[in-house]
Short mmCIF file of N, CA and C in Angstrom, two decimals:
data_model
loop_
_atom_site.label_atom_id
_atom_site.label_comp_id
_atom_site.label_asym_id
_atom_site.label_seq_id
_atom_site.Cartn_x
_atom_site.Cartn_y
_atom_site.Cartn_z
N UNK A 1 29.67 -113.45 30.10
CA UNK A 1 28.32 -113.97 30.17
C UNK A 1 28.02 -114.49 31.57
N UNK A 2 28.70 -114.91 32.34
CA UNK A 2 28.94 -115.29 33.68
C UNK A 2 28.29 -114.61 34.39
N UNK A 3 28.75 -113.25 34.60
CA UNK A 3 28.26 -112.35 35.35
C UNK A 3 27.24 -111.28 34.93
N UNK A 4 26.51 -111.78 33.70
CA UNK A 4 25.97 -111.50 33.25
C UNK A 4 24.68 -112.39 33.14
N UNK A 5 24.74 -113.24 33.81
CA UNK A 5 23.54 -114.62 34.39
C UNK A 5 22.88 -114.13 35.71
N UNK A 6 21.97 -115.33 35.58
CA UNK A 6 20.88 -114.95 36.74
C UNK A 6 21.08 -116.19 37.28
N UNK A 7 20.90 -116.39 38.40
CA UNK A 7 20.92 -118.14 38.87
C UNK A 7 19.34 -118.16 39.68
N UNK A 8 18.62 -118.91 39.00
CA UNK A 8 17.34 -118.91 38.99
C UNK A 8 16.88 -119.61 40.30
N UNK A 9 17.88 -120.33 40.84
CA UNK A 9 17.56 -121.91 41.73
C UNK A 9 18.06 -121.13 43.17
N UNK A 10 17.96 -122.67 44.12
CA UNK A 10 18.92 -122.10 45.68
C UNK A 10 20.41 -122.85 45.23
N UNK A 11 21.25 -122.08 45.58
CA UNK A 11 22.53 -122.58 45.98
C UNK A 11 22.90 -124.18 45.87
N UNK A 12 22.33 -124.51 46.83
CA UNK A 12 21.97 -125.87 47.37
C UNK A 12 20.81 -126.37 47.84
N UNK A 13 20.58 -127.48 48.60
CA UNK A 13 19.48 -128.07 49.09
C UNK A 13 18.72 -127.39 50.61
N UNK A 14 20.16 -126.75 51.19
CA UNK A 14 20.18 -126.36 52.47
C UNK A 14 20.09 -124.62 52.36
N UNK A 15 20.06 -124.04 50.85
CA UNK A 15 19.48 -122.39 50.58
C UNK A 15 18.18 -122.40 50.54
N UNK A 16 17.54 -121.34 50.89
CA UNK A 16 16.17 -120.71 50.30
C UNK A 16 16.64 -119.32 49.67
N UNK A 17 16.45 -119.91 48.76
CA UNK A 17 16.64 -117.93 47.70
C UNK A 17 15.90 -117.12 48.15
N UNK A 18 14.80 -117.34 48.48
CA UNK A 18 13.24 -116.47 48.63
C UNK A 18 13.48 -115.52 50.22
N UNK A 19 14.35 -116.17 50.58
CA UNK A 19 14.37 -115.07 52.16
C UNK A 19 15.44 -114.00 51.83
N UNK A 20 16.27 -114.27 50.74
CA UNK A 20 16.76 -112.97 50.59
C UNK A 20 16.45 -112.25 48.80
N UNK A 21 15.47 -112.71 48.47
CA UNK A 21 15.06 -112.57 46.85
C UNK A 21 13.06 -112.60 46.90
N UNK A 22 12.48 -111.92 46.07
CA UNK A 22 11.54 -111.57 46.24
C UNK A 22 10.73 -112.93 44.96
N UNK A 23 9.41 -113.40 45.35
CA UNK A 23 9.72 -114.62 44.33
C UNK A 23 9.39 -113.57 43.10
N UNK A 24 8.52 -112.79 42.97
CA UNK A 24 8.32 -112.02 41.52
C UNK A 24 9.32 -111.52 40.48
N UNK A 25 10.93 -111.47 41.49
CA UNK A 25 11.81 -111.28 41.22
C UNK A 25 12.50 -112.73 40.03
N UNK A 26 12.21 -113.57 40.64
CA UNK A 26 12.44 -114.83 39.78
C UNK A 26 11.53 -114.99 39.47
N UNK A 27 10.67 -114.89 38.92
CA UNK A 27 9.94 -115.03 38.24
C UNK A 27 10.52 -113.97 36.60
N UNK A 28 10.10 -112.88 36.79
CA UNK A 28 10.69 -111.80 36.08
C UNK A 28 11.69 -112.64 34.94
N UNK A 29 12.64 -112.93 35.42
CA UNK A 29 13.74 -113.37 34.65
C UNK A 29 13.56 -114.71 34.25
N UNK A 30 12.66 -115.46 34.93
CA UNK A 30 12.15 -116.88 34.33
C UNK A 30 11.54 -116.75 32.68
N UNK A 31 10.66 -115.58 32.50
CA UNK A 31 9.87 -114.82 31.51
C UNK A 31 10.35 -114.29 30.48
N UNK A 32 11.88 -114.71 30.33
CA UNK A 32 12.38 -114.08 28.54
C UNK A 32 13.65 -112.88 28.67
N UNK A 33 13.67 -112.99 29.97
CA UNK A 33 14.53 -111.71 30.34
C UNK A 33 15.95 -112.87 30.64
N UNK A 34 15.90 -113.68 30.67
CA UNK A 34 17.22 -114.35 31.14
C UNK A 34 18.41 -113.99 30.31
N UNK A 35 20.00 -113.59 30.68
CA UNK A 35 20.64 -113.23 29.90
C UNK A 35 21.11 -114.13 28.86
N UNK A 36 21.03 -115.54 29.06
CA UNK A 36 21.85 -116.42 28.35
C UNK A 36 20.17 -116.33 27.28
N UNK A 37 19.43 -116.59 27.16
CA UNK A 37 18.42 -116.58 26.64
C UNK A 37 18.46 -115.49 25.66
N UNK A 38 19.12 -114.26 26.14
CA UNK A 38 19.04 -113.01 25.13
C UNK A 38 20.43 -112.98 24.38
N UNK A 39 21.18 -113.66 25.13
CA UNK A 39 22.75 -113.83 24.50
C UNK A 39 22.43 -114.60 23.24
N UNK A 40 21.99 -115.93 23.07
CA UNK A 40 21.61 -116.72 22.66
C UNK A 40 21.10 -116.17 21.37
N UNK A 41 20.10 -115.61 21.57
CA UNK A 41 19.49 -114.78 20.02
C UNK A 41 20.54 -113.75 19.55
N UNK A 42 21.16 -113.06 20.31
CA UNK A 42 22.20 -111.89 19.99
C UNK A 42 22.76 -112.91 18.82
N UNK A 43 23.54 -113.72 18.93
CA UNK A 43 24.52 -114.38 18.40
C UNK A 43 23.85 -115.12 16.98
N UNK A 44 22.32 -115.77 17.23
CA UNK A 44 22.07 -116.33 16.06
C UNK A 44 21.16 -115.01 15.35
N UNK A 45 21.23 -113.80 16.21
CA UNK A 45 20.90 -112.84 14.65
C UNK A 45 22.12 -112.61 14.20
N UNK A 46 23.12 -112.87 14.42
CA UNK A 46 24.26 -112.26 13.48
C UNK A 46 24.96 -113.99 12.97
N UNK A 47 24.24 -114.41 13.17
CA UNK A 47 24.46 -115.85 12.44
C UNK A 47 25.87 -116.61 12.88
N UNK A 48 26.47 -116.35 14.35
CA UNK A 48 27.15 -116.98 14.83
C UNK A 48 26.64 -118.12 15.84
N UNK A 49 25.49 -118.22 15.63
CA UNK A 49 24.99 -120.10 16.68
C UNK A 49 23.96 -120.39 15.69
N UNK A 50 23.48 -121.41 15.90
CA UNK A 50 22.18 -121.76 15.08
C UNK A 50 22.36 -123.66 15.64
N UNK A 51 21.16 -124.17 15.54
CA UNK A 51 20.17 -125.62 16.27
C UNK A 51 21.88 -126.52 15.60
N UNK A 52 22.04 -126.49 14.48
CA UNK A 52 22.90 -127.98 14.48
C UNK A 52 24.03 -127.40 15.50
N UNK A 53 25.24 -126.34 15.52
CA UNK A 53 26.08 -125.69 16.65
C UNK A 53 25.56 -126.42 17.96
N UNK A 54 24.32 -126.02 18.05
CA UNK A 54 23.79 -126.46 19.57
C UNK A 54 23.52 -128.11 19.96
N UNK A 55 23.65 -128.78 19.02
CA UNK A 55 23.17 -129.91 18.77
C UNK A 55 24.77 -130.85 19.36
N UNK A 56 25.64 -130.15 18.21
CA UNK A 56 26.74 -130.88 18.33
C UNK A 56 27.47 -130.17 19.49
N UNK A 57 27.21 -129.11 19.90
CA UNK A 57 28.20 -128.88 21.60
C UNK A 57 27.56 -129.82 22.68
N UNK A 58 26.52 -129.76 22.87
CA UNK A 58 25.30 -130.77 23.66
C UNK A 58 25.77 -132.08 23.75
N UNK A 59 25.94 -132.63 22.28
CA UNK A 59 26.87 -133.99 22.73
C UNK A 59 27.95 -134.35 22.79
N UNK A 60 29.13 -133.19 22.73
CA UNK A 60 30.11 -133.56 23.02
C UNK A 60 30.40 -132.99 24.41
N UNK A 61 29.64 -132.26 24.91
CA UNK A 61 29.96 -131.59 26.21
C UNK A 61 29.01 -132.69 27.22
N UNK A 62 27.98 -133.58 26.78
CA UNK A 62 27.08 -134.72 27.39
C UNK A 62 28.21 -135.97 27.38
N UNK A 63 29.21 -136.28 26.16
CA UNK A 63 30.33 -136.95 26.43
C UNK A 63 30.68 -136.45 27.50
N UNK A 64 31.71 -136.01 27.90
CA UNK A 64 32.69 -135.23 28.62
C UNK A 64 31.65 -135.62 30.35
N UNK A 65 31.19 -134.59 30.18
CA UNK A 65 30.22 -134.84 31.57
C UNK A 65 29.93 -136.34 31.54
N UNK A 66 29.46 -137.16 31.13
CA UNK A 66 29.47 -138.62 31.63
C UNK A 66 30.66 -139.71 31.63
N UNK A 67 31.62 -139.05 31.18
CA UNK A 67 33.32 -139.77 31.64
C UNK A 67 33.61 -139.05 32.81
N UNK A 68 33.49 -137.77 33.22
CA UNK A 68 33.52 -137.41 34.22
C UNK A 68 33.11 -137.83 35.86
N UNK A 69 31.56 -138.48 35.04
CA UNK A 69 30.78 -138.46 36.48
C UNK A 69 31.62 -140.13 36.51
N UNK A 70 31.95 -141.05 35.55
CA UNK A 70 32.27 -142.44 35.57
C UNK A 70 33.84 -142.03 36.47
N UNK A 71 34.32 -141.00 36.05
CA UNK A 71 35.49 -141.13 36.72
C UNK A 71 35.36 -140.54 38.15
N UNK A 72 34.54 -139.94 38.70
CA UNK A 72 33.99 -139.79 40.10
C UNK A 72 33.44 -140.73 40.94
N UNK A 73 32.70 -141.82 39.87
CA UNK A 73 31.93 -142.87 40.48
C UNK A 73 33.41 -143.95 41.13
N UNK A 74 34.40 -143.61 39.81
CA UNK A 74 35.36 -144.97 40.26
C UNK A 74 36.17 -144.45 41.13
N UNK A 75 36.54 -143.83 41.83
CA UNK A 75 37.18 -143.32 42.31
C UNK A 75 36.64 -143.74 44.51
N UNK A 76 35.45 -143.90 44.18
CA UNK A 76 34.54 -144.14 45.44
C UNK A 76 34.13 -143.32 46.55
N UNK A 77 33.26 -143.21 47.70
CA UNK A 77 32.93 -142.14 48.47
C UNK A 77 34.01 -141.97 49.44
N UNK A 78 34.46 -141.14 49.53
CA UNK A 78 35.44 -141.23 50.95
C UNK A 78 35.11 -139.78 51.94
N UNK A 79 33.77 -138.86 51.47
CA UNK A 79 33.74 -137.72 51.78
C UNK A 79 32.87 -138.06 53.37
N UNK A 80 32.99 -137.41 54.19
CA UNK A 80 32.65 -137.39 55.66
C UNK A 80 30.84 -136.89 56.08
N UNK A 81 30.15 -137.43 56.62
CA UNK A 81 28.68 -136.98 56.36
C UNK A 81 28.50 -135.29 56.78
N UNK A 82 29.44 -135.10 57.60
CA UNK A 82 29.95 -133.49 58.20
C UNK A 82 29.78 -132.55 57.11
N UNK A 83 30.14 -132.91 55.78
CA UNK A 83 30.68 -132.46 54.61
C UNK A 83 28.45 -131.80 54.32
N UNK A 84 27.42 -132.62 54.41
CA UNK A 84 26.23 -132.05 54.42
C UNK A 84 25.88 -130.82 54.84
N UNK A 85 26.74 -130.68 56.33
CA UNK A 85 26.31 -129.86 56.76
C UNK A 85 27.06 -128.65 56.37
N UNK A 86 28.22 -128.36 56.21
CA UNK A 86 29.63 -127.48 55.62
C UNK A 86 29.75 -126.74 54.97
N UNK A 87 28.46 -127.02 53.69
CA UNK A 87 28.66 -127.27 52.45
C UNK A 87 28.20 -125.30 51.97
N UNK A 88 27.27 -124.70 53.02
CA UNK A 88 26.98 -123.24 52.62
C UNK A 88 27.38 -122.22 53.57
N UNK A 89 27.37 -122.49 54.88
CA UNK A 89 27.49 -121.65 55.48
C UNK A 89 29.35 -121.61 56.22
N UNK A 90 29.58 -120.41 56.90
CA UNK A 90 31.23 -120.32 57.73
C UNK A 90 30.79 -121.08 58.90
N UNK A 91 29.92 -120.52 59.28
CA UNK A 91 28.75 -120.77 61.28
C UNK A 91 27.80 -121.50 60.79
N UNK A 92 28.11 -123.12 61.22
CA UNK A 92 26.82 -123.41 60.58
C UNK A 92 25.37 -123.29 61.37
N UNK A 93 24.14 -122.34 61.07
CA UNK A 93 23.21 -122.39 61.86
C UNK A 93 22.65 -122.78 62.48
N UNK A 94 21.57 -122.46 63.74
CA UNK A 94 21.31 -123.65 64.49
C UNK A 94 20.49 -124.23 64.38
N UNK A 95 19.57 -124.38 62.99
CA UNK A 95 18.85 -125.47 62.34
C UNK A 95 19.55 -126.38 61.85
N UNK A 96 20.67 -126.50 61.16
CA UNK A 96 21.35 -127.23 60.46
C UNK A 96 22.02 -127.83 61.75
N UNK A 97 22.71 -127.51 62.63
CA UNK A 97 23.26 -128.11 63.90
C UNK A 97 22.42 -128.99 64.32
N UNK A 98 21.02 -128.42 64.77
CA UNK A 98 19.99 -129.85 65.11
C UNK A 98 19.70 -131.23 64.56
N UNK A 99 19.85 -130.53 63.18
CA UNK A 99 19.55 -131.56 61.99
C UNK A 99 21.24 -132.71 61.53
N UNK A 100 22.27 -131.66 62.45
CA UNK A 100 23.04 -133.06 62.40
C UNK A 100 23.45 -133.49 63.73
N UNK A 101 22.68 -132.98 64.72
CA UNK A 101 22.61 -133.86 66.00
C UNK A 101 21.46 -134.82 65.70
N UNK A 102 20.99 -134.59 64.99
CA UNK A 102 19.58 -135.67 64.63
C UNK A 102 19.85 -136.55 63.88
N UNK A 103 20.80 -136.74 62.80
CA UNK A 103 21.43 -138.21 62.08
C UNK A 103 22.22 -137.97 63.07
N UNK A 104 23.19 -137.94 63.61
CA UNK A 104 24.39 -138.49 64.44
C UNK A 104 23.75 -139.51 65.28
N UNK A 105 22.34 -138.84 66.22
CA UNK A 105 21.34 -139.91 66.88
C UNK A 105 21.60 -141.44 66.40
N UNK A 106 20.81 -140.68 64.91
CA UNK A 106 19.83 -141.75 63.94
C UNK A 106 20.97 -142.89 63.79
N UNK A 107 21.65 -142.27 63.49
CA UNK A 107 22.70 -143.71 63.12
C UNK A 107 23.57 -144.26 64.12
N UNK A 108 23.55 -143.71 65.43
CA UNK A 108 23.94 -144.69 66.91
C UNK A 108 22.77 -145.28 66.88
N UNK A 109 21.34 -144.69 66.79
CA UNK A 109 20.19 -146.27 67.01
C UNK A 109 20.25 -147.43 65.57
N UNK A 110 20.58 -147.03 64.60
CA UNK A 110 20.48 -147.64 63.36
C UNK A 110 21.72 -148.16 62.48
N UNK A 111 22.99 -148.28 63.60
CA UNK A 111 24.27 -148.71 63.22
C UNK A 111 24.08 -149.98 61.84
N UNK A 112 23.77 -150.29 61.98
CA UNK A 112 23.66 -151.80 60.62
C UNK A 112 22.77 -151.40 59.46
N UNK A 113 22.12 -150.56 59.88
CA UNK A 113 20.72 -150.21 58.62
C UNK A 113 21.71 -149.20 57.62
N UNK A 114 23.06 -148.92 58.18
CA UNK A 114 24.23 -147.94 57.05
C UNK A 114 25.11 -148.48 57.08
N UNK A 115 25.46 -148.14 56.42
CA UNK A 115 27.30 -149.05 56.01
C UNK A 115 28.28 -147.96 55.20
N UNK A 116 28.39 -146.77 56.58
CA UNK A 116 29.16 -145.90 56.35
C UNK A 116 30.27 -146.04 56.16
N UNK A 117 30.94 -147.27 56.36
CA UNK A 117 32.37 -147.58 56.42
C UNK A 117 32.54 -147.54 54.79
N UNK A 118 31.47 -148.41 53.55
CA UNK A 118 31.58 -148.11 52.28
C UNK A 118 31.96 -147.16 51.95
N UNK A 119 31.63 -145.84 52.83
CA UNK A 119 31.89 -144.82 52.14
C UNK A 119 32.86 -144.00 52.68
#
C-alpha cells in the first residue's frame, strides 16, 4: 500500500511540490482517486474493515503516538539549528544558504532574545 500512495503535501516546509508536479495533478488524486481511499473500500466490500475497526486502531495508535511524542519531549532539544537547513537537500541551495546566513546574523544582533543553550 506504500507504494501504492500518493503523498499529496511538500516533503517539508523548505519543498514546493508544484515546481516539479503539476497542481491539477494533485488535485486529481485529492478527488476520490487516492489509493488508501480505494484500498479502504476494497477491504470493507469484502467485509474486512468497517467504522468500529477504525475507531479502535485510531485510539490505540493516538495512544502510542502521544507516549511517543512525551518520550521525545523528555528527552530535550539537543539538535543543532544547521539541522533546518540539512533537512532536504545533499547541496544545500543558495536560497536556503542566505536564509541561514540571515538567522546566524539575527541571533549575533539578538543574543538574549534566544536561549539556544536550552536547546
Amino acid at each position: 500500500l506504500v507504494e501504492a500512495s500518493y503523498r499529496q503535501g511538500h516533503h517539508s516546509t523548505s519543498d514546493d511540490s508544484t515546481t516539479y508536479r503539476e497542481i491539477e495533478e494533485i488535485e486529481h488524486w485529492k478527488q476520490g482517486c487516492h489509493p488508501i481511499t480505494r484500498f479502504r473500500k476494497f477491504m470493507e466490500d469484502r467485509s474486512w474493515w468497517n467504522d468500529d475497526l477504525e475507531k479502535e486502531l485510531r485510539a490505540s495508535e493516538r495512544k502510542l503516538i502521544l507516549e511517543a511524542v512525551r518520550e521525545g519531549e523528555d528527552k530535550g532539544k539537543s539538535q543543532s539549528l544547521d539541522n533546518l537547513f540539512e533537512d532536504v537537500y545533499s547541496d544545500i541551495p543558495p536560497h536556503l544558504l542566505e536564509q541561514q546566513r540571515e538567522l546566524e546574523y539575527h541571533l549575533s544582533i539578538y543574543p538574549d532574545e534566544y536561549h539556544l543553550d536550552d536547546h
